[in-house]
Amino acid sequence: MKKWKVALFLCGLVVYFTFTGSTSAFAMHIMEGFLPVGWVIFWWLVFLPFFIIGMRSLIRITREHPELKLLIALSGAFTFVLSALKIPSVTGSSSHPTGVGLGAVLFGPWTMVVMGSIVLLFQALLLAHGGLTTLGANAVSMAVIGPIVAYGIYRFGKKWNIPRRWTIFFAAFFSDLATYVVTSLQLALAFPDATGGVFASFAKFAGIFAVTQIPLAITEGLLTVVVWNFLSTY
Amino acid sequence: MLKMDEVYYTYPNGPCVLKGLSLHVPSGKKCALIGHNGCGKTTLFLHANGLLRPDSGDIYWNGEKMDYRCQTLQKWRREVGIVFQNPEHQLVAPLVRDELAFGLHHLGMKKSEMDELMEKALDEFGLRSWLDKPVHHLSLGQKKWLTLAAIMVMNPKLLVLDEPTAYLDRLQIERFVEKINDIHRAGTTVLIATHDFDFVLEWADIVFVMHDGQIVMQGSPQDVFARQHQLQKWRLGVPLLASVWKTLFPHDTRIPRNVEEMKQWMRMVERTNLRISEKVI
Amino acid sequence: MLKMDEVYYTYPNGPCVLKGLSLHVPSGKKCALIGHNGCGKTTLFLHANGLLRPDSGDIYWNGEKMDYRCQTLQKWRREVGIVFQNPEHQLVAPLVRDELAFGLHHLGMKKSEMDELMEKALDEFGLRSWLDKPVHHLSLGQKKWLTLAAIMVMNPKLLVLDEPTAYLDRLQIERFVEKINDIHRAGTTVLIATHDFDFVLEWADIVFVMHDGQIVMQGSPQDVFARQHQLQKWRLGVPLLASVWKTLFPHDTRIPRNVEEMKQWMRMVERTNLRISEKVI
Amino acid sequence: MIRQFDTIAYDNRLRTIRPEQKVIFALLLLMMAITGNWKMQVMMTIWLAIWIIGYARVSWKVYAKALGVVALFLMMSFPALLVSIDKSFHVSIDRSQIFIAMSLLSRSVAAWSCLFFLLVTTPFPEILYVLKRMKVPSIIIELLFFMYRFVFVFEKAAEELYVAMKARNGGNHWRHGGMLVFQLFQKIWHSYEVLRLALWARGVSDEMTYVHVETYNEKNKRYLWEAAIGICLLLRLG
């Protein structure tokens, strides 16, 4: 029994390291060509309304304060660099913080929708992470759901006077988690299980991602808290 | 102390930067490295404590061949401190206090030992009043000062500085150089890359001339700067003082190291001249 | 050309930086501004084309008192070009071509006019081969060159440069200074802030000495650097060449501007000496 | 890491071809890749490899490495696709799932090839120029242009900060990650302040717009013919 447990633990570790070590860049994004054409169109259609709302708010903001264009470009570049950097994490391997949680709290969720999708476009066109056809699906999970969850939790925490530290941690943690749940859902819908259908498929994808994403989400939560602490203190 | 032997290095998907560079930094000396921008100085420095690994060629530290194992690296990086060009991109911690402690944290030191070293650095660099300041509130001069302190707190055996005097005014440079001289006197070898040849002439014991990924000349500053024609080949020029001296005494192959020395030599020449003219008369 | 009259400026929630500064930059001259870091040089520059508005005191441009209305500002900013210290903080466009066009576009220029000015700048600065390069592939020296080109394409009447030579090597400095001299010869007034006094001595027509928010001294470099005692009061020191000359001829109040001039003067002195000694004999 | 493909994009052999042609070519093939059958996809992958390695002269090592990463990711997602577990925890592999996985493999690799072709042959600003001609809102284009500039400024800052950490034996703790992020964030504010001044100094007063000076590259008939014929042949396969 004990040996069995050790073996299972080791297996888990191996899976964890292979995922976080080499391909965590892909773990959050569905790669180019992975989704069938029907779902490609579907997710683009889901994404576009959010994008248009985000665009409108962005245009309004930049018309009122033209100098903000510069600031938004700067923070967009910052978000992209963060997402592309291998930030050292707990295990010594690296995580790719999405920075979406932090951005949503700082700039509001609608601006983040546009910026998030722009960052995704950058990842596709500069790094070949994600893709153009899957941009719709990725943007829904990372640039729409992520920021909205983060911002929602942030507002909730502010309303109920939950300690700021915890609010920020959970905002980042859950936005990360929500992103991966949505990604799993997207994959499950596109590739239903032969016997168990969409539901079983979702359980599979979510289960696999959980191994890598829960530690990553915790790391990102901690990271965001550290950054937030620095920001609010100095 | 630090020895590089036929080091070649090419950046991944980039140009070849070090092309068979050999260098020997002797222990306890003040060394200067001169050369054009883009000749590979910064890359050389990144090899000095194992941040980059040469494609071929060996690097010896204190006679020991470096093997890039984790433990070796850790020790090596503690003993070679590098102050990079841009202080904006070197200070990592949000507070001056944390910045000083940053290097110490990774040496596996006891808390008491760490505190002691911190105290010492605070006194030496006069940082006590800054301790709780955020780093981004400091001026450029102060930041440069802090980068030096943050390296020196680890007590390295070799201190490498990349253009420490750029953007500083005369007063700040004076203070900086004085501090570096103190550090050198306390037993640390110093290697500085700079474009200020007059400073090199006055300060350095040994000058390395770098050109296109190789050390093409080395020697005492007087020797190096006397070879004007060779330097011209690499379009490097000479210190102002050297060209002044050349104007005064075209046939003297020596170069005075600073204005003081020039004054003394002049007096000697005058005396000889006087004696000669007396004889003539 | 540019005249400041008793200008006071305090940063919002910050220290008072300009304390009754008066300055007159005459048209068509090469001007240099020296002073310690933190004495307010950069703040002064920000007043030179209306980026900051003085708390009190007036600024005149071509004899006209500036009123900080939108139209005046636009014209003023076109006529005063500023090259800041760090090129990374000045270049906004990712392509060299777009960077050059950026300033022109914002002047509300027609396409044909823009093209013409662009072509001129491309030839003058030899940028044709870089045209399709992204800015991030340029080296620091090239970036500095580009910032200068991007300002000069707008054809300003006064060019202000903040420490243009820092981090550059000798060759790059030579090229840069040559280009600035060309620009000056073509009719642009130039104002440079720098810590390199030997460069000031050789290059400038007028030196402004700044200390603690005021212009405390001005004049030709020979005059300014001859007043060693006063400069010492502000802890500024003198150029190396000045101290060399002082050593050679302690009673001569003049200072040669460069080694060439020193050589000539030396010859003259020798001749006089010869004549004197001949007389003595 | 960010620089790698970007650098290749600037000095590959297909740089001089008009960006519109490359973008349209890539997008057309991309659409065919996600709708077509496996034969078409395999042929397309091979054909694009010829374009990338043969015509654009991208080092085959770079291509192989990038392809390897993609393949690895695909392989690792296969267990989840193939293995199905029902309610009584019977683990089974369905034959139809194998077919799905294989078609997924060919589709993904073909689609990725299109993206990668675009990535290594067309510099980012030129893609933006095409987007601009496709009437994408100008605010997006401007943001993308400015972002593209600053990405490299921050990347450099991040890299130098990381090297400075490593030089002092740091850089392996998540707290250091936090520090790095914070420092980068400080850089944003600083650059914002300074850049704003620099822009004002150049007469950019209220509205800052990005101007892209358009260049006209050659039209290369030889590649145009090959592309057209190739696409026709591929369509016959489908």
mmCIF file with all atom_site columns, N, CA, C and O in Angstrom, chain D residues 190-218:
data_model
loop_
_atom_site.group_PDB
_atom_site.id
_atom_site.type_symbol
_atom_site.label_atom_id
_atom_site.label_alt_id
_atom_site.label_comp_id
_atom_site.label_asym_id
_atom_site.label_entity_id
_atom_site.label_seq_id
_atom_site.pdbx_PDB_ins_code
_atom_site.Cartn_x
_atom_site.Cartn_y
_atom_site.Cartn_z
_atom_site.occupancy
_atom_site.B_iso_or_equiv
_atom_site.pdbx_formal_charge
_atom_site.auth_seq_id
_atom_site.auth_comp_id
_atom_site.auth_asym_id
_atom_site.auth_atom_id
_atom_site.pdbx_PDB_model_num
ATOM 1   N N  . HIS D 1 190 ? 7.884  54.979 -15.059 1.00 0.00 ? 190 HIS D N  1
ATOM 2   C CA . HIS D 1 190 ? 8.984  55.874 -15.394 1.00 0.00 ? 190 HIS D CA 1
ATOM 3   C C  . HIS D 1 190 ? 8.983  56.167 -16.891 1.00 0.00 ? 190 HIS D C  1
ATOM 4   O O  . HIS D 1 190 ? 9.003  57.332 -17.297 1.00 0.00 ? 190 HIS D O  1
ATOM 5   N N  . SER D 1 191 ? 8.901  55.104 -17.706 1.00 0.00 ? 191 SER D N  1
ATOM 6   C CA . SER D 1 191 ? 8.930  55.345 -19.157 1.00 0.00 ? 191 SER D CA 1
ATOM 7   C C  . SER D 1 191 ? 7.747  56.193 -19.576 1.00 0.00 ? 191 SER D C  1
ATOM 8   O O  . SER D 1 191 ? 7.858  57.016 -20.476 1.00 0.00 ? 191 SER D O  1
ATOM 9   N N  . TYR D 1 192 ? 6.614  55.959 -18.936 1.00 0.00 ? 192 TYR D N  1
ATOM 10  C CA . TYR D 1 192 ? 5.432  56.728 -19.296 1.00 0.00 ? 192 TYR D CA 1
ATOM 11  C C  . TYR D 1 192 ? 5.683  58.218 -19.081 1.00 0.00 ? 192 TYR D C  1
ATOM 12  O O  . TYR D 1 192 ? 5.442  59.038 -19.962 1.00 0.00 ? 192 TYR D O  1
ATOM 13  N N  . GLU D 1 193 ? 6.190  58.550 -17.891 1.00 0.00 ? 193 GLU D N  1
ATOM 14  C CA . GLU D 1 193 ? 6.457  59.959 -17.577 1.00 0.00 ? 193 GLU D CA 1
ATOM 15  C C  . GLU D 1 193 ? 7.434  60.559 -18.581 1.00 0.00 ? 193 GLU D C  1
ATOM 16  O O  . GLU D 1 193 ? 7.211  61.636 -19.127 1.00 0.00 ? 193 GLU D O  1
ATOM 17  N N  . VAL D 1 194 ? 8.535  59.846 -18.797 1.00 0.00 ? 194 VAL D N  1
ATOM 18  C CA . VAL D 1 194 ? 9.603  60.411 -19.613 1.00 0.00 ? 194 VAL D CA 1
ATOM 19  C C  . VAL D 1 194 ? 9.199  60.471 -21.087 1.00 0.00 ? 194 VAL D C  1
ATOM 20  O O  . VAL D 1 194 ? 9.449  61.451 -21.769 1.00 0.00 ? 194 VAL D O  1
ATOM 21  N N  . LEU D 1 195 ? 8.542  59.400 -21.539 1.00 0.00 ? 195 LEU D N  1
ATOM 22  C CA . LEU D 1 195 ? 8.128  59.368 -22.944 1.00 0.00 ? 195 LEU D CA 1
ATOM 23  C C  . LEU D 1 195 ? 7.132  60.468 -23.252 1.00 0.00 ? 195 LEU D C  1
ATOM 24  O O  . LEU D 1 195 ? 7.165  61.085 -24.304 1.00 0.00 ? 195 LEU D O  1
ATOM 25  N N  . ARG D 1 196 ? 6.237  60.702 -22.288 1.00 0.00 ? 196 ARG D N  1
ATOM 26  C CA . ARG D 1 196 ? 5.233  61.733 -22.509 1.00 0.00 ? 196 ARG D CA 1
ATOM 27  C C  . ARG D 1 196 ? 5.919  63.076 -22.737 1.00 0.00 ? 196 ARG D C  1
ATOM 28  O O  . ARG D 1 196 ? 5.579  63.814 -23.647 1.00 0.00 ? 196 ARG D O  1
ATOM 29  N N  . LEU D 1 197 ? 6.913  63.354 -21.905 1.00 0.00 ? 197 LEU D N  1
ATOM 30  C CA . LEU D 1 197 ? 7.657  64.604 -22.079 1.00 0.00 ? 197 LEU D CA 1
ATOM 31  C C  . LEU D 1 197 ? 8.352  64.640 -23.427 1.00 0.00 ? 197 LEU D C  1
ATOM 32  O O  . LEU D 1 197 ? 8.293  65.640 -24.145 1.00 0.00 ? 197 LEU D O  1
ATOM 33  N N  . ALA D 1 198 ? 8.997  63.526 -23.780 1.00 0.00 ? 198 ALA D N  1
ATOM 34  C CA . ALA D 1 198 ? 9.737  63.491 -25.040 1.00 0.00 ? 198 ALA D CA 1
ATOM 35  C C  . ALA D 1 198 ? 8.796  63.695 -26.220 1.00 0.00 ? 198 ALA D C  1
ATOM 36  O O  . ALA D 1 198 ? 9.138  64.343 -27.201 1.00 0.00 ? 198 ALA D O  1
ATOM 37  N N  . LEU D 1 199 ? 7.573  63.161 -26.088 1.00 0.00 ? 199 LEU D N  1
ATOM 38  C CA . LEU D 1 199 ? 6.614  63.312 -27.181 1.00 0.00 ? 199 LEU D CA 1
ATOM 39  C C  . LEU D 1 199 ? 6.115  64.746 -27.261 1.00 0.00 ? 199 LEU D C  1
ATOM 40  O O  . LEU D 1 199 ? 6.007  65.321 -28.332 1.00 0.00 ? 199 LEU D O  1
ATOM 41  N N  . TRP D 1 200 ? 5.808  65.317 -26.110 1.00 0.00 ? 200 TRP D N  1
ATOM 42  C CA . TRP D 1 200 ? 5.395  66.721 -26.094 1.00 0.00 ? 200 TRP D CA 1
ATOM 43  C C  . TRP D 1 200 ? 6.474  67.586 -26.724 1.00 0.00 ? 200 TRP D C  1
ATOM 44  O O  . TRP D 1 200 ? 6.184  68.511 -27.469 1.00 0.00 ? 200 TRP D O  1
ATOM 45  N N  . ALA D 1 201 ? 7.714  67.262 -26.375 1.00 0.00 ? 201 ALA D N  1
ATOM 46  C CA . ALA D 1 201 ? 8.822  68.060 -26.879 1.00 0.00 ? 201 ALA D CA 1
ATOM 47  C C  . ALA D 1 201 ? 8.871  68.024 -28.400 1.00 0.00 ? 201 ALA D C  1
ATOM 48  O O  . ALA D 1 201 ? 9.404  68.922 -29.025 1.00 0.00 ? 201 ALA D O  1
ATOM 49  N N  . ARG D 1 202 ? 8.315  66.969 -28.993 1.00 0.00 ? 202 ARG D N  1
ATOM 50  C CA . ARG D 1 202 ? 8.320  66.891 -30.443 1.00 0.00 ? 202 ARG D CA 1
ATOM 51  C C  . ARG D 1 202 ? 7.019  67.408 -31.024 1.00 0.00 ? 202 ARG D C  1
ATOM 52  O O  . ARG D 1 202 ? 6.690  67.134 -32.168 1.00 0.00 ? 202 ARG D O  1
ATOM 53  N N  . GLY D 1 203 ? 6.266  68.110 -30.204 1.00 0.00 ? 203 GLY D N  1
ATOM 54  C CA . GLY D 1 203 ? 5.082  68.758 -30.730 1.00 0.00 ? 203 GLY D CA 1
ATOM 55  C C  . GLY D 1 203 ? 3.859  67.865 -30.783 1.00 0.00 ? 203 GLY D C  1
ATOM 56  O O  . GLY D 1 203 ? 2.875  68.196 -31.418 1.00 0.00 ? 203 GLY D O  1
ATOM 57  N N  . VAL D 1 204 ? 3.901  66.696 -30.125 1.00 0.00 ? 204 VAL D N  1
ATOM 58  C CA . VAL D 1 204 ? 2.716  65.863 -30.057 1.00 0.00 ? 204 VAL D CA 1
ATOM 59  C C  . VAL D 1 204 ? 1.896  66.398 -28.907 1.00 0.00 ? 204 VAL D C  1
ATOM 60  O O  . VAL D 1 204 ? 2.249  66.219 -27.751 1.00 0.00 ? 204 VAL D O  1
ATOM 61  N N  . SER D 1 205 ? 0.816  67.106 -29.206 1.00 0.00 ? 205 SER D N  1
ATOM 62  C CA . SER D 1 205 ? 0.152  67.782 -28.102 1.00 0.00 ? 205 SER D CA 1
ATOM 63  C C  . SER D 1 205 ? -1.040 66.995 -27.580 1.00 0.00 ? 205 SER D C  1
ATOM 64  O O  . SER D 1 205 ? -0.980 66.398 -26.510 1.00 0.00 ? 205 SER D O  1
ATOM 65  N N  . ASP D 1 206 ? -2.100 66.951 -28.343 1.00 0.00 ? 206 ASP D N  1
ATOM 66  C CA . ASP D 1 206 ? -3.283 66.300 -27.780 1.00 0.00 ? 206 ASP D CA 1
ATOM 67  C C  . ASP D 1 206 ? -3.474 64.892 -28.318 1.00 0.00 ? 206 ASP D C  1
ATOM 68  O O  . ASP D 1 206 ? -3.614 63.947 -27.565 1.00 0.00 ? 206 ASP D O  1
ATOM 69  N N  . GLU D 1 207 ? -3.428 64.790 -29.639 1.00 0.00 ? 207 GLU D N  1
ATOM 70  C CA . GLU D 1 207 ? -3.712 63.474 -30.179 1.00 0.00 ? 207 GLU D CA 1
ATOM 71  C C  . GLU D 1 207 ? -2.434 62.825 -30.664 1.00 0.00 ? 207 GLU D C  1
ATOM 72  O O  . GLU D 1 207 ? -1.682 63.405 -31.443 1.00 0.00 ? 207 GLU D O  1
ATOM 73  N N  . MET D 1 208 ? -2.161 61.646 -30.162 1.00 0.00 ? 208 MET D N  1
ATOM 74  C CA . MET D 1 208 ? -0.965 60.957 -30.626 1.00 0.00 ? 208 MET D CA 1
ATOM 75  C C  . MET D 1 208 ? -1.389 59.882 -31.605 1.00 0.00 ? 208 MET D C  1
ATOM 76  O O  . MET D 1 208 ? -2.099 58.955 -31.253 1.00 0.00 ? 208 MET D O  1
ATOM 77  N N  . THR D 1 209 ? -0.992 60.024 -32.832 1.00 0.00 ? 209 THR D N  1
ATOM 78  C CA . THR D 1 209 ? -1.337 58.997 -33.809 1.00 0.00 ? 209 THR D CA 1
ATOM 79  C C  . THR D 1 209 ? -0.064 58.381 -34.345 1.00 0.00 ? 209 THR D C  1
ATOM 80  O O  . THR D 1 209 ? 0.985  59.015 -34.360 1.00 0.00 ? 209 THR D O  1
ATOM 81  N N  . TYR D 1 210 ? -0.192 57.164 -34.754 1.00 0.00 ? 210 TYR D N  1
ATOM 82  C CA . TYR D 1 210 ? 0.968  56.499 -35.302 1.00 0.00 ? 210 TYR D CA 1
ATOM 83  C C  . TYR D 1 210 ? 0.911  56.591 -36.813 1.00 0.00 ? 210 TYR D C  1
ATOM 84  O O  . TYR D 1 210 ? -0.113 56.321 -37.425 1.00 0.00 ? 210 TYR D O  1
ATOM 85  N N  . VAL D 1 211 ? 2.031  57.016 -37.400 1.00 0.00 ? 211 VAL D N  1
ATOM 86  C CA . VAL D 1 211 ? 2.057  57.030 -38.861 1.00 0.00 ? 211 VAL D CA 1
ATOM 87  C C  . VAL D 1 211 ? 2.981  55.946 -39.338 1.00 0.00 ? 211 VAL D C  1
ATOM 88  O O  . VAL D 1 211 ? 4.112  55.837 -38.886 1.00 0.00 ? 211 VAL D O  1
ATOM 89  N N  . HIS D 1 212 ? 2.472  55.143 -40.208 1.00 0.00 ? 212 HIS D N  1
ATOM 90  C CA . HIS D 1 212 ? 3.319  54.114 -40.787 1.00 0.00 ? 212 HIS D CA 1
ATOM 91  C C  . HIS D 1 212 ? 3.633  54.531 -42.203 1.00 0.00 ? 212 HIS D C  1
ATOM 92  O O  . HIS D 1 212 ? 2.734  54.730 -43.016 1.00 0.00 ? 212 HIS D O  1
ATOM 93  N N  . VAL D 1 213 ? 4.902  54.713 -42.488 1.00 0.00 ? 213 VAL D N  1
ATOM 94  C CA . VAL D 1 213 ? 5.302  55.071 -43.839 1.00 0.00 ? 213 VAL D CA 1
ATOM 95  C C  . VAL D 1 213 ? 5.363  53.795 -44.650 1.00 0.00 ? 213 VAL D C  1
ATOM 96  O O  . VAL D 1 213 ? 6.098  52.874 -44.327 1.00 0.00 ? 213 VAL D O  1
ATOM 97  N N  . GLU D 1 214 ? 4.533  53.757 -45.678 1.00 0.00 ? 214 GLU D N  1
ATOM 98  C CA . GLU D 1 214 ? 4.426  52.495 -46.399 1.00 0.00 ? 214 GLU D CA 1
ATOM 99  C C  . GLU D 1 214 ? 5.561  52.336 -47.398 1.00 0.00 ? 214 GLU D C  1
ATOM 100 O O  . GLU D 1 214 ? 6.018  53.292 -48.013 1.00 0.00 ? 214 GLU D O  1
ATOM 101 N N  . THR D 1 215 ? 5.990  51.111 -47.511 1.00 0.00 ? 215 THR D N  1
ATOM 102 C CA . THR D 1 215 ? 7.026  50.834 -48.500 1.00 0.00 ? 215 THR D CA 1
ATOM 103 C C  . THR D 1 215 ? 6.440  49.878 -49.515 1.00 0.00 ? 215 THR D C  1
ATOM 104 O O  . THR D 1 215 ? 5.496  49.161 -49.233 1.00 0.00 ? 215 THR D O  1
ATOM 105 N N  . TYR D 1 216 ? 7.005  49.889 -50.692 1.00 0.00 ? 216 TYR D N  1
ATOM 106 C CA . TYR D 1 216 ? 6.469  49.011 -51.718 1.00 0.00 ? 216 TYR D CA 1
ATOM 107 C C  . TYR D 1 216 ? 7.530  48.012 -52.122 1.00 0.00 ? 216 TYR D C  1
ATOM 108 O O  . TYR D 1 216 ? 8.504  48.345 -52.765 1.00 0.00 ? 216 TYR D O  1
ATOM 109 N N  . ASN D 1 217 ? 7.303  46.817 -51.700 1.00 0.00 ? 217 ASN D N  1
ATOM 110 C CA . ASN D 1 217 ? 8.253  45.769 -52.052 1.00 0.00 ? 217 ASN D CA 1
ATOM 111 C C  . ASN D 1 217 ? 7.927  45.226 -53.438 1.00 0.00 ? 217 ASN D C  1
ATOM 112 O O  . ASN D 1 217 ? 6.902  45.531 -54.015 1.00 0.00 ? 217 ASN D O  1
ATOM 113 N N  . GLU D 1 218 ? 8.828  44.403 -53.905 1.00 0.00 ? 218 GLU D N  1
ATOM 114 C CA . GLU D 1 218 ? 8.652  43.851 -55.245 1.00 0.00 ? 218 GLU D CA 1
ATOM 115 C C  . GLU D 1 218 ? 7.525  42.824 -55.268 1.00 0.00 ? 218 GLU D C  1
ATOM 116 O O  . GLU D 1 218 ? 7.182  42.230 -54.253 1.00 0.00 ? 218 GLU D O  1
#
